[in-house]
CSV table of C-alpha atoms in Angstrom, one decimal:
chain,number,residue,atom,x,y,z
A,1,MET,CA,23.5,13.9,-14.7
A,2,ALA,CA,20.8,12.1,-16.5
A,3,GLU,CA,17.4,11.9,-14.8
A,4,GLY,CA,16.3,8.5,-13.4
A,5,ARG,CA,13.1,7.1,-11.9
A,6,TRP,CA,12.9,7.2,-8.1
A,7,MET,CA,10.4,6.0,-5.6
A,8,VAL,CA,9.9,8.4,-2.6
A,9,GLU,CA,8.0,7.3,0.4
A,10,VAL,CA,6.5,10.0,2.7
A,11,ILE,CA,5.0,9.2,6.1
A,12,VAL,CA,2.3,11.6,7.3
A,13,MET,CA,1.1,11.5,10.9
A,14,PRO,CA,-1.2,13.4,13.1
A,15,LYS,CA,0.7,16.0,15.2
A,16,GLU,CA,1.0,15.3,19.0
A,17,GLY,CA,-2.0,16.7,20.8
A,18,VAL,CA,-4.3,16.4,17.7
A,19,ASN,CA,-7.3,14.2,18.1
A,20,ASP,CA,-6.7,10.8,16.3
A,21,PRO,CA,-10.1,9.0,16.3
A,22,GLN,CA,-8.7,6.2,13.9
A,23,GLY,CA,-5.7,5.6,16.3
A,24,GLU,CA,-8.0,5.4,19.3
A,25,ALA,CA,-10.3,2.9,17.5
A,26,ILE,CA,-7.4,0.8,16.7
A,27,ARG,CA,-6.1,1.0,20.3
A,28,GLY,CA,-9.5,-0.1,21.5
A,29,GLY,CA,-9.7,-3.0,19.1
A,30,LEU,CA,-6.3,-4.2,20.1
A,31,ARG,CA,-7.1,-4.0,23.8
A,32,ALA,CA,-10.3,-5.9,23.1
A,33,LEU,CA,-8.3,-8.6,21.5
A,34,GLY,CA,-6.2,-9.1,24.5
A,35,TYR,CA,-3.3,-6.8,23.9
A,36,ALA,CA,-3.6,-5.1,27.3
A,37,GLY,CA,-0.1,-3.6,27.1
A,38,VAL,CA,-1.1,-1.2,24.2
A,39,ARG,CA,-1.1,2.3,25.7
A,40,GLY,CA,-1.5,4.4,22.5
A,41,VAL,CA,-1.8,4.1,18.7
A,42,ARG,CA,-1.3,6.9,16.1
A,43,ALA,CA,-2.7,6.2,12.7
A,44,GLY,CA,-1.2,8.0,9.8
A,45,LYS,CA,-0.6,7.3,6.1
A,46,VAL,CA,2.2,6.3,3.8
A,47,ILE,CA,2.3,7.9,0.4
A,48,ARG,CA,4.6,6.5,-2.3
A,49,VAL,CA,5.4,8.9,-5.3
A,50,GLU,CA,7.3,7.7,-8.3
A,51,LEU,CA,9.1,10.6,-10.0
A,52,ASN,CA,11.9,11.6,-12.3
A,53,ALA,CA,14.9,13.2,-10.6
A,54,ALA,CA,18.6,13.7,-11.1
A,55,GLY,CA,19.5,11.7,-8.0
A,56,ALA,CA,18.4,10.7,-4.5
A,57,ASP,CA,18.9,14.1,-3.0
A,58,ASP,CA,16.8,15.7,-5.6
A,59,ALA,CA,14.1,13.0,-5.2
A,60,ARG,CA,14.0,13.5,-1.5
A,61,ALA,CA,13.8,17.3,-1.8
A,62,ALA,CA,10.9,16.9,-4.3
A,63,GLY,CA,9.0,14.6,-2.0
A,64,ALA,CA,9.5,16.9,1.0
A,65,GLU,CA,8.2,19.8,-1.1
A,66,MET,CA,5.2,17.8,-2.3
A,67,ALA,CA,4.4,16.9,1.2
A,68,ASP,CA,4.7,20.4,2.4
A,69,ARG,CA,2.5,21.8,-0.3
A,70,LEU,CA,-0.1,19.1,-0.7
A,71,LEU,CA,0.3,15.7,1.0
A,72,ALA,CA,0.2,16.9,4.6
A,73,ASN,CA,-2.0,19.4,6.3
A,74,PRO,CA,0.6,21.5,8.3
A,75,VAL,CA,-2.0,22.5,10.8
A,76,ILE,CA,-2.7,19.0,12.1
A,77,GLU,CA,-0.1,16.7,10.5
A,78,SER,CA,3.6,16.3,10.4
A,79,PHE,CA,5.6,14.4,7.7
A,80,HIS,CA,9.0,13.0,6.9
A,81,VAL,CA,10.4,11.4,3.8
A,82,ALA,CA,11.1,7.9,5.0
A,83,ALA,CA,12.7,6.3,1.9
A,84,VAL,CA,14.1,7.1,-1.5
A,85,ALA,CA,15.0,4.4,-3.9
A,86,PRO,CA,15.8,4.0,-7.6
A,87,VAL,CA,13.0,2.3,-9.7
A,88,GLY,CA,13.9,-0.5,-12.0
A,89,VAL,CA,17.4,-1.2,-10.6
A,90,GLU,CA,18.1,-4.7,-9.6
A,91,ALA,CA,20.2,-5.1,-6.4
């Protein structure tokens, strides 16, 4: 199968129990704006990688390997590949 271009979206979040000062600051700001029902916020990051792969499964596997090796710190963060989509294909 010919390789194609794929966009892989990886979501990286602090692990449960790990201090999240950015999430706490956001929570405090939301509560100060009157959102009293907000009980917790976890702030993470979304990383989009465009790559060449033989298909969606290969693109997803490559994204997971990249996250495991570099994009996420396994001591304090968890990750999951949230989306894989072909690039340049009109729906």
